[in-house]
Short mmCIF file of C-alpha atoms and ligand atoms in Angstrom, two decimals:
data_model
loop_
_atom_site.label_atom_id
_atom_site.label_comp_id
_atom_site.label_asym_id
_atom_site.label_seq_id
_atom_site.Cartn_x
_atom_site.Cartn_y
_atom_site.Cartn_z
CA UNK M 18 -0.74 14.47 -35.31
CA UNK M 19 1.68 17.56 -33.86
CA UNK M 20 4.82 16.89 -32.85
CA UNK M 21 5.54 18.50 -29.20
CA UNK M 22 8.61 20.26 -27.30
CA UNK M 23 8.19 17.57 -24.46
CA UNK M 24 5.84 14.64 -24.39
CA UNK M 25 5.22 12.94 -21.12
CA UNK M 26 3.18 9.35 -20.91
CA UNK M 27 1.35 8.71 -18.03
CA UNK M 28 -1.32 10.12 -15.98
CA UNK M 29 -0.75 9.67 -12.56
CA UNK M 30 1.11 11.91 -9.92
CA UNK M 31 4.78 12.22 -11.54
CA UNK M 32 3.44 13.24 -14.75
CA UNK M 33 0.97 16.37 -13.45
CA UNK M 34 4.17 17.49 -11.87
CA UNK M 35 6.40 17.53 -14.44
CA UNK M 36 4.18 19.99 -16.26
CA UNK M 37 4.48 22.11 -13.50
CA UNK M 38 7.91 21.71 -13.57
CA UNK M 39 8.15 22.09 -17.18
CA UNK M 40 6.22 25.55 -16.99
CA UNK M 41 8.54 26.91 -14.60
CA UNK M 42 10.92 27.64 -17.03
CA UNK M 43 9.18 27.70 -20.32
CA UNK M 44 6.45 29.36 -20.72
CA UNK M 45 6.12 28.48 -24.40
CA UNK M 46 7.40 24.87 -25.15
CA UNK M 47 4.77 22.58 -26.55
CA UNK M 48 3.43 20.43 -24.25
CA UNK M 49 1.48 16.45 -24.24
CA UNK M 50 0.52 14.48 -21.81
CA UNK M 51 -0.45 11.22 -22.99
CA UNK M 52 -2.88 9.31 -20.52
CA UNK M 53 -4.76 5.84 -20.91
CA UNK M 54 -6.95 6.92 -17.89
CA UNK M 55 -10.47 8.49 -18.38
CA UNK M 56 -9.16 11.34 -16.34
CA UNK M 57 -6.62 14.14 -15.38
CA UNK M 58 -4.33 12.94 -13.01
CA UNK M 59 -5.02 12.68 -9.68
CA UNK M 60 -3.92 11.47 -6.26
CA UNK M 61 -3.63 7.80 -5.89
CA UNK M 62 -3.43 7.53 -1.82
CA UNK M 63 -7.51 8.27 -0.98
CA UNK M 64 -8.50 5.81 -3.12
CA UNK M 65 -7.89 3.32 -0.06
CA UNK M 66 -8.74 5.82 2.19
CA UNK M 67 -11.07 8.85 2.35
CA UNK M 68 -12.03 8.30 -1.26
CA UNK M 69 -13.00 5.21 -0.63
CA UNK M 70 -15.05 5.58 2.53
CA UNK M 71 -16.87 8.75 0.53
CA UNK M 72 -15.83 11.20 2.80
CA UNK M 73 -13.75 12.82 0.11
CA UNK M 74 -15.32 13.87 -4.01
CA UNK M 75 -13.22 12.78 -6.88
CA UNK M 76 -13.57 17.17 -7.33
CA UNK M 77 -10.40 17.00 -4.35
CA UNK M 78 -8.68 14.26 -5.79
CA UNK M 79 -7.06 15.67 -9.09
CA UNK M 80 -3.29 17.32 -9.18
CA UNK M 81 -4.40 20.05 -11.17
CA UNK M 82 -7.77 21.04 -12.13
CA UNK M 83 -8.67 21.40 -15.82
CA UNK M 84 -8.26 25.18 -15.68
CA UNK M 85 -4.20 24.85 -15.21
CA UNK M 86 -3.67 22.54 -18.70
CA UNK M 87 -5.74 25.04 -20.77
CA UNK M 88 -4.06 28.83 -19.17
CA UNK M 89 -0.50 26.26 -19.91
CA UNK M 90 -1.46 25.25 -23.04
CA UNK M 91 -0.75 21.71 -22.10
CA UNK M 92 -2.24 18.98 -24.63
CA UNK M 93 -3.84 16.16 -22.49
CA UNK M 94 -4.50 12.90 -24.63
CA UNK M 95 -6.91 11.44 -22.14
CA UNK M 96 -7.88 7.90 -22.60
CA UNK M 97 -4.62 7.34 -25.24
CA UNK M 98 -2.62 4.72 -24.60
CA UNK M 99 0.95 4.74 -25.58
CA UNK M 100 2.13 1.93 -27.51
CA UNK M 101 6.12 2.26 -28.77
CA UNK M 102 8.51 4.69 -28.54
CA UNK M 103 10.73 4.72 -31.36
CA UNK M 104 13.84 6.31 -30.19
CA UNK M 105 15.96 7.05 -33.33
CA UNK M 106 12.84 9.54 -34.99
CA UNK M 107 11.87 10.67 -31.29
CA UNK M 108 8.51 9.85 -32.19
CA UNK M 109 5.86 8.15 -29.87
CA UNK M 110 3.00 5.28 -31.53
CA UNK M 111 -0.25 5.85 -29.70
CA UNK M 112 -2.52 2.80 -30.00
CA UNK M 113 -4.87 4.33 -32.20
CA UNK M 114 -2.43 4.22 -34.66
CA UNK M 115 -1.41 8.08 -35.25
CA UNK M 116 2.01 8.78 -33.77
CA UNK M 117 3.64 12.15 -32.51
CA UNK M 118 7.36 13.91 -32.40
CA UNK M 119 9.19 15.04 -28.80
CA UNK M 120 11.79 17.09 -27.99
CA UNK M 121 12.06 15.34 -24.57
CA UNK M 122 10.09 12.67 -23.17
CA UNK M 123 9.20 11.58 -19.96
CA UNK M 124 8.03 7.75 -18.78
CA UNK M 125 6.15 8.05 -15.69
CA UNK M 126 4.08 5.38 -16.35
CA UNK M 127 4.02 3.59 -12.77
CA UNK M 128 2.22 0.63 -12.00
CA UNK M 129 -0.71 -1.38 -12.48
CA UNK M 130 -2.26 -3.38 -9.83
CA UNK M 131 -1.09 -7.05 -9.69
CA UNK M 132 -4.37 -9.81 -9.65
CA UNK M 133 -3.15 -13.25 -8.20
CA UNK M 134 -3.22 -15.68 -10.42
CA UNK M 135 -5.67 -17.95 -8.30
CA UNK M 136 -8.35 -20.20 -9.46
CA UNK M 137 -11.71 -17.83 -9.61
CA UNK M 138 -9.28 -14.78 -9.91
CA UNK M 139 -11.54 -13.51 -12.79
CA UNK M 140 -14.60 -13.55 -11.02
CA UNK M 141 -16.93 -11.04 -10.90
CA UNK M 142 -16.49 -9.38 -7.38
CA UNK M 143 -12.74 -9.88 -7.33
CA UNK M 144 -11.25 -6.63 -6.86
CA UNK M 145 -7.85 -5.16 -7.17
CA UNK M 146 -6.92 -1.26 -6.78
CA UNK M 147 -5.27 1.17 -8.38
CA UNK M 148 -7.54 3.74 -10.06
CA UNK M 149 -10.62 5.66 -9.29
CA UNK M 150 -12.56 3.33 -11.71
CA UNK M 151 -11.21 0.10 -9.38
CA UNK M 152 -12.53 2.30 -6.40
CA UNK M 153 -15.85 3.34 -7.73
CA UNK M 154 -16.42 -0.75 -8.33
CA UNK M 155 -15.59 -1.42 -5.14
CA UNK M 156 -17.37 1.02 -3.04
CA UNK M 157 -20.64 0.00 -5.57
CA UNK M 158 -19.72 -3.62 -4.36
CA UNK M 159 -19.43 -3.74 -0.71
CA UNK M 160 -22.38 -1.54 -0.29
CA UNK M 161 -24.57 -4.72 1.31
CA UNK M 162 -22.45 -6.67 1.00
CA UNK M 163 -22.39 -9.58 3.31
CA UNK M 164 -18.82 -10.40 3.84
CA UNK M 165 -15.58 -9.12 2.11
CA UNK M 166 -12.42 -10.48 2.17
CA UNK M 167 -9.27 -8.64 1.56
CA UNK M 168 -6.22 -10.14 0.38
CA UNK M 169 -2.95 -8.59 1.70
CA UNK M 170 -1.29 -7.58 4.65
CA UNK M 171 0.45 -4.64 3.34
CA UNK M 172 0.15 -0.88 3.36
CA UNK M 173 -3.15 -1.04 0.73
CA UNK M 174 -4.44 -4.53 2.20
CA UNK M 175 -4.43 -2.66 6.06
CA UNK M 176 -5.35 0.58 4.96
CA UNK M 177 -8.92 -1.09 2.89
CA UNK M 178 -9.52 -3.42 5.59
CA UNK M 179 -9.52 -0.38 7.89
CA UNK M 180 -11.01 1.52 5.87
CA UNK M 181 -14.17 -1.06 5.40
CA UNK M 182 -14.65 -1.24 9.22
CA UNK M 183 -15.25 2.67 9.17
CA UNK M 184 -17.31 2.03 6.81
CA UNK M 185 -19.84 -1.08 8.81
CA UNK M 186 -18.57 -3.28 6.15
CA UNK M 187 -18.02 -7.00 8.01
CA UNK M 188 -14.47 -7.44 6.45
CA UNK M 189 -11.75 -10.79 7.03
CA UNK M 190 -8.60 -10.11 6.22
CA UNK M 191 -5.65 -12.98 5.03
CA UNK M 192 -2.11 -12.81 4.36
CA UNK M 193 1.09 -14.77 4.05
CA UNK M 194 2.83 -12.98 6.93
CA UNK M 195 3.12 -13.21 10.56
CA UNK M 196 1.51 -9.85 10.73
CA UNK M 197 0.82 -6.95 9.10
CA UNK M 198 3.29 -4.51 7.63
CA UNK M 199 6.01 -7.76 8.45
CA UNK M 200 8.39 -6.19 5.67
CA UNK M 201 8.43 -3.17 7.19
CA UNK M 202 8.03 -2.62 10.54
CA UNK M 203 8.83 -4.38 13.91
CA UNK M 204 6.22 -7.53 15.30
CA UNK M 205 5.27 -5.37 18.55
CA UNK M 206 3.59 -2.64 15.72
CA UNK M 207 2.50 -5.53 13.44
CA UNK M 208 0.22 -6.64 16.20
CA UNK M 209 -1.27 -3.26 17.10
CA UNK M 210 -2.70 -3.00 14.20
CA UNK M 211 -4.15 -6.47 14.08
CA UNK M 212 -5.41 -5.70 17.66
CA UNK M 213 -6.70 -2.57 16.32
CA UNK M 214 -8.31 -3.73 12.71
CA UNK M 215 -10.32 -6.75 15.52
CA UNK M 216 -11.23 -4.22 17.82
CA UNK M 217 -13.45 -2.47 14.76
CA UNK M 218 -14.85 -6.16 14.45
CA UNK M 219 -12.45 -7.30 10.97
CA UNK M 220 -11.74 -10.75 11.17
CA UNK M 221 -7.62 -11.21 10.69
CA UNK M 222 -5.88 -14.44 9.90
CA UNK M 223 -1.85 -13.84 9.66
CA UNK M 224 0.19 -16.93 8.21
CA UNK M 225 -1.91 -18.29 5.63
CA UNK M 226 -2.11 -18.47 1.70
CA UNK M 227 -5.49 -18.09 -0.24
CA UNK M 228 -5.87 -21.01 -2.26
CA UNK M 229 -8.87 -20.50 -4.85
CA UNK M 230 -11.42 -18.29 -5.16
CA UNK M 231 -14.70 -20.04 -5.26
CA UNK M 232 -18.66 -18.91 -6.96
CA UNK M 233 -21.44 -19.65 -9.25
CA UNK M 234 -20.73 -16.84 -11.76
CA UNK M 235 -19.38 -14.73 -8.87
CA UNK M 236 -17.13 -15.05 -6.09
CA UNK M 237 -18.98 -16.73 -3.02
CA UNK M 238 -16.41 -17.96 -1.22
CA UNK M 239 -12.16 -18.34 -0.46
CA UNK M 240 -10.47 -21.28 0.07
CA UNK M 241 -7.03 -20.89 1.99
CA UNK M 242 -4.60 -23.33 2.06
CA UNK M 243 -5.76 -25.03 5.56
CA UNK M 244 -8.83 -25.41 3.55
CA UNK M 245 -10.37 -23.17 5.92
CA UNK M 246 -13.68 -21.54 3.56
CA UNK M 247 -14.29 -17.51 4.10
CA UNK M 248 -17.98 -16.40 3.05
CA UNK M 249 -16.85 -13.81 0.67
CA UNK M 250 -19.14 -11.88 -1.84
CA UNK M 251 -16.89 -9.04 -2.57
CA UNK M 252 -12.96 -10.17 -2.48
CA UNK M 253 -10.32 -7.13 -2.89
CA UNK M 254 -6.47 -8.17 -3.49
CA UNK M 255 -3.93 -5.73 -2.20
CA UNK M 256 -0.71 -7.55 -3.38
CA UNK M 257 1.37 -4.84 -4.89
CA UNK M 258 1.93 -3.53 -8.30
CA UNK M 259 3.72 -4.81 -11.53
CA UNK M 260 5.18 -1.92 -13.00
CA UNK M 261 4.63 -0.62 -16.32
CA UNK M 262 7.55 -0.54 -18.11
CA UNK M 263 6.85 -2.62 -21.30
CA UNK M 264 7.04 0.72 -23.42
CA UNK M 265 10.94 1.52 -21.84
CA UNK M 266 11.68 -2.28 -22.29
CA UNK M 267 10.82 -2.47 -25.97
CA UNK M 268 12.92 0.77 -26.31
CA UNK M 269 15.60 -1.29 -24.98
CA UNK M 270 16.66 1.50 -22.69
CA UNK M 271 18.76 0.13 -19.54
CA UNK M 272 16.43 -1.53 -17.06
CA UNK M 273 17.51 -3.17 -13.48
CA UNK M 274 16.56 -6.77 -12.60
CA UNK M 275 12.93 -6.25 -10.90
CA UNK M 276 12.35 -4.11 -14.07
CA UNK M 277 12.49 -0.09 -13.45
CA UNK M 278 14.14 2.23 -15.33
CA UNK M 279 17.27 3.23 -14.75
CA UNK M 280 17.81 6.99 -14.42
CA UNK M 281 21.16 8.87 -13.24
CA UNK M 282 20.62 11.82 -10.45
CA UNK M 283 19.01 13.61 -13.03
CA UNK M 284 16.32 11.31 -14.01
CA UNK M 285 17.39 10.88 -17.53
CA UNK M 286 17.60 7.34 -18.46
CA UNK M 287 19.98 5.47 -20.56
CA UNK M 288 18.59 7.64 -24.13
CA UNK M 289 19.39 11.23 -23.26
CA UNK M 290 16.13 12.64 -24.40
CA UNK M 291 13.94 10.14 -21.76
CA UNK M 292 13.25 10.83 -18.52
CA UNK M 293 11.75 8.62 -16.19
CA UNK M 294 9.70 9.58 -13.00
CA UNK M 295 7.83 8.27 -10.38
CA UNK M 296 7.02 4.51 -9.17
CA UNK M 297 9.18 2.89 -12.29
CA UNK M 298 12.35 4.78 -11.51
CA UNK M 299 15.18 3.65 -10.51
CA UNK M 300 17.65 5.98 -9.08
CA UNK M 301 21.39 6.67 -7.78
CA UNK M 302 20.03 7.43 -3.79
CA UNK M 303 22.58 9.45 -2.36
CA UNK M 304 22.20 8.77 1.66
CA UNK M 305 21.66 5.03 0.96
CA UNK M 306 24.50 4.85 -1.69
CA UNK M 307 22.20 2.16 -3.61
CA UNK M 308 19.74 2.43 -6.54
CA UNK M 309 16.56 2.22 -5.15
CA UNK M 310 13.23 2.47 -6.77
CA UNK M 311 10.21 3.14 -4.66
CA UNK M 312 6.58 3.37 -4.75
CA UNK M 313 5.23 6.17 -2.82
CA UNK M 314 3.19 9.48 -3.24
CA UNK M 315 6.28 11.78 -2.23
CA UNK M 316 8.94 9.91 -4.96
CA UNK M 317 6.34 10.59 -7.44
CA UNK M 318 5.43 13.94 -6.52
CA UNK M 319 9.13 15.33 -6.20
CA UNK M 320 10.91 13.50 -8.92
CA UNK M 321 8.19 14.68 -11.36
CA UNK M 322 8.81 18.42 -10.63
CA UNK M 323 12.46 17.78 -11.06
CA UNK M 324 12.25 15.72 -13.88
CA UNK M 325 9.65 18.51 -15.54
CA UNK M 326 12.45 21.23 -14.51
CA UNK M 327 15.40 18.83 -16.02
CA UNK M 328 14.00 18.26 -19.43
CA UNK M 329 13.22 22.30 -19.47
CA UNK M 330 16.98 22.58 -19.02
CA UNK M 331 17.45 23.22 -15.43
CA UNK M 332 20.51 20.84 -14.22
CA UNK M 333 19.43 19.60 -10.81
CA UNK M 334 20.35 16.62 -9.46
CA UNK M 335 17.46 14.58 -7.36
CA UNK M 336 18.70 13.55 -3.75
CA UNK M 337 15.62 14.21 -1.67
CA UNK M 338 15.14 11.77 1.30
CA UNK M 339 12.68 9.22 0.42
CA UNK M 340 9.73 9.73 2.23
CA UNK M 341 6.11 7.93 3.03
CA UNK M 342 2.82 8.65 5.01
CA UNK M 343 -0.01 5.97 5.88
CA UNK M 344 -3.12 6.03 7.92
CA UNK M 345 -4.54 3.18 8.99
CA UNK M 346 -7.41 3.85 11.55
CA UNK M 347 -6.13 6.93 14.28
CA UNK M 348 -2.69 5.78 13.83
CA UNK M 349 -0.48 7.73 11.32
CA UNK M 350 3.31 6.48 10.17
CA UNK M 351 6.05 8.91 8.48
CA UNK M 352 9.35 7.37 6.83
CA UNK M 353 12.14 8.86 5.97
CA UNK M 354 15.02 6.99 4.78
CA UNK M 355 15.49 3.15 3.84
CA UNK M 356 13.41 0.66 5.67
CA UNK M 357 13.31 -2.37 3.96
CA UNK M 358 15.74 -5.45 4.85
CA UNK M 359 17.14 -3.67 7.66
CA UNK M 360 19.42 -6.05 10.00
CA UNK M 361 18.68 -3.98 13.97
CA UNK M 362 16.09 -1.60 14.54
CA UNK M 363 16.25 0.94 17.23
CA UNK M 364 13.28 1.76 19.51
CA UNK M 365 12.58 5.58 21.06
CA UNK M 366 9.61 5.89 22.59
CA UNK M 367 6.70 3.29 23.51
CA UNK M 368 4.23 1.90 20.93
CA UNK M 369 1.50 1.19 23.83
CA UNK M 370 1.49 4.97 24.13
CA UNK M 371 1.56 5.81 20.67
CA UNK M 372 4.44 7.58 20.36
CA UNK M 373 7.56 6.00 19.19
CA UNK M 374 10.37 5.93 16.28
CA UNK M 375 12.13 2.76 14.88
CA UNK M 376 15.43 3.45 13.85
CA UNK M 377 16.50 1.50 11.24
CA UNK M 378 20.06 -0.20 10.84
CA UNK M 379 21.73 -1.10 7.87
CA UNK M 380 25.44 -1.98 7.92
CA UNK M 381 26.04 -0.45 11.16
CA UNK M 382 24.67 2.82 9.96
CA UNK M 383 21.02 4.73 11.08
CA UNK M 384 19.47 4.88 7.30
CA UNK M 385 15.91 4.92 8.42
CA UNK M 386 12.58 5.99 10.50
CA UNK M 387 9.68 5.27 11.01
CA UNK M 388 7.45 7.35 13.63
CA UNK M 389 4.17 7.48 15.25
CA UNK M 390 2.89 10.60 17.00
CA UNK M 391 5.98 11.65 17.71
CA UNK M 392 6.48 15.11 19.11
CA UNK M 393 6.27 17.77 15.96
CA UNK M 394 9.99 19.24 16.70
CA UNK M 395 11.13 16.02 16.09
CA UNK M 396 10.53 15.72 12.93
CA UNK M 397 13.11 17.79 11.39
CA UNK M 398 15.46 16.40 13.49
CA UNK M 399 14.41 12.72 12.26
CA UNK M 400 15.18 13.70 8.68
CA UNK M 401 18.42 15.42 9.46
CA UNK M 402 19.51 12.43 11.19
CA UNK M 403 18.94 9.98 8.66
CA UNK M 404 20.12 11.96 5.91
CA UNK M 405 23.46 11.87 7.59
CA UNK M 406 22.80 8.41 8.52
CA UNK M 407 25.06 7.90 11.47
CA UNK M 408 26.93 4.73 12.76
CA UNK M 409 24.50 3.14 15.25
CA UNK M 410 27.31 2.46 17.54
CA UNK M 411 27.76 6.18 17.66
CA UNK M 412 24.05 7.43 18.78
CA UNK M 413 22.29 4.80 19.64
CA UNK M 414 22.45 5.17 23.57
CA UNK M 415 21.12 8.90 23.55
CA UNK M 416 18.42 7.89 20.43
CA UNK M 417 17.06 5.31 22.61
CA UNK M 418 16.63 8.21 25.57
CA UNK M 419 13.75 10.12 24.51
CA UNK M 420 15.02 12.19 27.59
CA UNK M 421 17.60 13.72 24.87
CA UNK M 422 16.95 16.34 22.44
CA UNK M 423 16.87 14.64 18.99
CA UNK M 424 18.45 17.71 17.30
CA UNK M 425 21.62 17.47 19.20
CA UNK M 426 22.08 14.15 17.46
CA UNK M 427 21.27 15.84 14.03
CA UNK M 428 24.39 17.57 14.23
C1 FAD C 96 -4.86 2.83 -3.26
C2 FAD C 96 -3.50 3.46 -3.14
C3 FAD C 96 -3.12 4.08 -1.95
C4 FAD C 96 -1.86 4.64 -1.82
N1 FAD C 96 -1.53 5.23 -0.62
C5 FAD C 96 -0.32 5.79 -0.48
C6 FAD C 96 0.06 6.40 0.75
O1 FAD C 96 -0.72 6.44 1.70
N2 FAD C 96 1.30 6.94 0.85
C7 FAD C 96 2.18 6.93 -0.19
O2 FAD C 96 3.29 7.44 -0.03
N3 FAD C 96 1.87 6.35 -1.37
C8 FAD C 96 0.64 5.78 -1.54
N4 FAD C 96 0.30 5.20 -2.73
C9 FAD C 96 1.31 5.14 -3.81
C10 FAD C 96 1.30 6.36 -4.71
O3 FAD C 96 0.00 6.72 -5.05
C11 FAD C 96 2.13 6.05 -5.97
O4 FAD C 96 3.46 5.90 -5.55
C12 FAD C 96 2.02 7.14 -7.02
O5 FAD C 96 0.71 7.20 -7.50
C13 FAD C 96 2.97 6.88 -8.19
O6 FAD C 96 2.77 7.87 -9.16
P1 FAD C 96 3.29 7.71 -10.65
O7 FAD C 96 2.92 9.00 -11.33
O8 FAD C 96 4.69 7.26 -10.68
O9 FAD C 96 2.46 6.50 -11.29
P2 FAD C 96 0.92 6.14 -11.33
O10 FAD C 96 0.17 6.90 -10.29
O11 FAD C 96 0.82 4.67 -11.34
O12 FAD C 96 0.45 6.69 -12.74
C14 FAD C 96 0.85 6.07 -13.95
C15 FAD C 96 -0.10 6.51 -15.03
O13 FAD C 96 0.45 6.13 -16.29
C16 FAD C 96 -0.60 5.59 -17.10
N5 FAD C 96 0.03 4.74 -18.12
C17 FAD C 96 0.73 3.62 -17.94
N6 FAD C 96 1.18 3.12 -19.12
C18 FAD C 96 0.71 3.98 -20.07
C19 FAD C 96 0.82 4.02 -21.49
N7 FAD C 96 1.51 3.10 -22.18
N8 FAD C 96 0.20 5.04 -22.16
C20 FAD C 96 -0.49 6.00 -21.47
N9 FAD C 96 -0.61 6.00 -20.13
C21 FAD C 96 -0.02 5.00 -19.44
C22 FAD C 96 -1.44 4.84 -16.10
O14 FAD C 96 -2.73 4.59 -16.63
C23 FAD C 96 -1.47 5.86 -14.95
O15 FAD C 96 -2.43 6.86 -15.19
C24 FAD C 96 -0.95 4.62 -2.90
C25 FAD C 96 -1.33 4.00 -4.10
C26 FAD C 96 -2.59 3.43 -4.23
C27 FAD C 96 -2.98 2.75 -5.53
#
């Protein structure tokens, strides 16, 4: 097989835009991107949303259409799973046994969605999601079906539960937490969207660990840890992602603890020829001054450009704000910042109205938000804010007064 300018393994998000990224400044550079999916990449986020509810053809779902790899002259390997990267001859193995030569290489890889290891895990009608095969099951599945239980109380467990109830599909949902979204936002949110996921008639029980899943040669049934027993003929998990990063491992280039790759501010890794994107990276964030890693549609979709432009030679650092969008029923969240393991957050606004920010606080300083229906001027004045992420001392007072022009604070 050919040997390419830049080869780039994965198919998802961070790897369509590092071709595009790539093109912009060579035009001629050999190009393959090496994909075990079926499919050109596409966008992950309607697979728990419109997608799934069939309000939206797999036609809208794809980063690029066809037409843009063949006028680039981009090699896709569809359906070609990468199996070892050996570093010293810059040459990839591809499970089928042929190999080929880079130039530069990317790893956007991501992640694959993680399947609890219960009793009755492997059942048929035991779902998890991550692809638009693991959609099309499901939607095939809970059309009549009597009683679906989803497993997870974050982002993907809320957003399929919700989802489901547009849909007329009689849904319970169960998770370890107090409430939903507990790692991220505030108990006062958590419990709108329980209230709002019971209004459209989903069952919800917070606190509480499934114990086995239970069926005659298909799931039937699952048992939580009360020994409470939820009818259950279709049963989705939505319990995050292990990320795949056995390829970069066996490379042995420099991985953190919870296994991404570490990348500097230009996305190269430890080998200065690969480049890592996307959900598996692990990067030097600027306004947080930690490496984070994180595992969202905008991290995927601007660190692949940049990573695409890097490896073509361009010399641009990667210090965009991280940033996140969700929709569970009518409401709609935007993040900017850091969220997670925040010790204060800061309220503007009024979550029975619909309209509020948490401000979140992390060693005294304001390092993220998270808002609902807030007013559309502020949000450039949210990200400005964060991105300078001010002592809390210092604003909170006038934050909390939705009375005061955000932007002032922006400075
Ligand atoms: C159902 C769902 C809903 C989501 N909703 C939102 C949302 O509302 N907002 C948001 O911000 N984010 C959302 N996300 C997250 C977002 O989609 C991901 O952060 C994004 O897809 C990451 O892109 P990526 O390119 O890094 O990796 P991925 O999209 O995971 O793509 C990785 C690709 O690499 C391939 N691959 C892996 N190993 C190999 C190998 N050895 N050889 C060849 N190919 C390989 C995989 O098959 C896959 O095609 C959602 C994700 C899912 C699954």
């Amino acid at each position: 097989m050919s040997d390419y300018d830049y080869v780039i393994i994965g198919g998802g998000l961070a790897s369509a835009r590092a071709c595009e990224g790539i093109r912009e400044l060579d035009a001629s550079g050999s190009i393959a991107l090496v994909t075990a999916e079926p499919r050109l990449p596409y966008h992950r986020p309607p697979l728990s949303k419109a997608y799934l509810r069939g309000e939206r053809p797999l036609a809208r779902l794809y980063v690029q259409q066809e037409s843009f790899y063949r006028e680039h002259r981009i090699t896709v390997l569809a359906g070609t799973e990468a199996a070892r990267i050996t570093r010293r001859s810059r040459r990839v193995s591809l499970a089928s046994g042929e190999s080929i030569g880079y130039g530069e290489l990317l790893l956007a890889t991501g992640g694959r969605a993680w399947r609890l290891p219960l009793s009755g895990a492997d059942l048929p009608g035991v779902f998890t999601l991550r692809t638009v095969d693991d959609c099309d099951a499901i939607r095939a599945a809970v059309s009549g079906a009597r009683q679906v239980v989803v497993i997870g109380g974050s982002f993907i467990g809320c957003e399929v539960a919700a989802s489901l109830t547009q849909m007329g599909v009689p849904v319970t949902m169960c998770f370890l937490e107090e409430y939903p979204l507990q790692a991220l936002v505030p108990p006062e949110l958590g419990q709108l969207i329980r209230s709002m996921l019971e209004e459209r008639g989903a069952r919800v029980i917070a606190a509480t660990r499934p114990e086995r899943i239970m069926g005659d040669g298909r799931a039937e049934r699952v048992q939580l840890e009360n020994g409470m027993l939820l009818d259950a003929d279709v049963v989705i998990m939505g319990v995050g992602i292990r990320l795949n990063t056995q390829l970069a491992r066996e490379a042995e280039l420099e991985l953190t603890e919870m296994s991404g790759v570490v990348v500097d501010e230009h996305l190269r890794t430890s080998d200065p020829h690969i480049w890592a994107a996307g959900d598996i990276a692990a990067w030097p964030d600027p306004h947080s001054g930690q490496r984070i890693r994180v595992e969202h549609w905008d991290v995927a979709y601007n660190q692949g450009h940049r990573a695409g432009r890097n490896m073509a030679g361009a010399d641009e650092p990667y210090r965009i704000l991280p940033y996140f969008f969700s929709d569970i029923l009518d409401l709609s969240f935007e993040a900017w910042g850091t969220l997670a393991r925040s010790e204060r957050i800061l309220v503007r606004g009024s979550v029975a109205e619909r309209s509020v920010s948490y401000w979140y606080v992390h060693e005294g300083r304001v390092l993220g938000v998270l808002a609902i229906g807030r007013p559309e001027p502020e949000r450039e004045a949210m990200q400005a804010l964060v991105a300078r992420g001010p002592l809390a001392a210092e604003v909170e007072v006038v934050l909390m007064d939705t009375g005061v022009d955000l932007a002032s604070l922006a400075g």
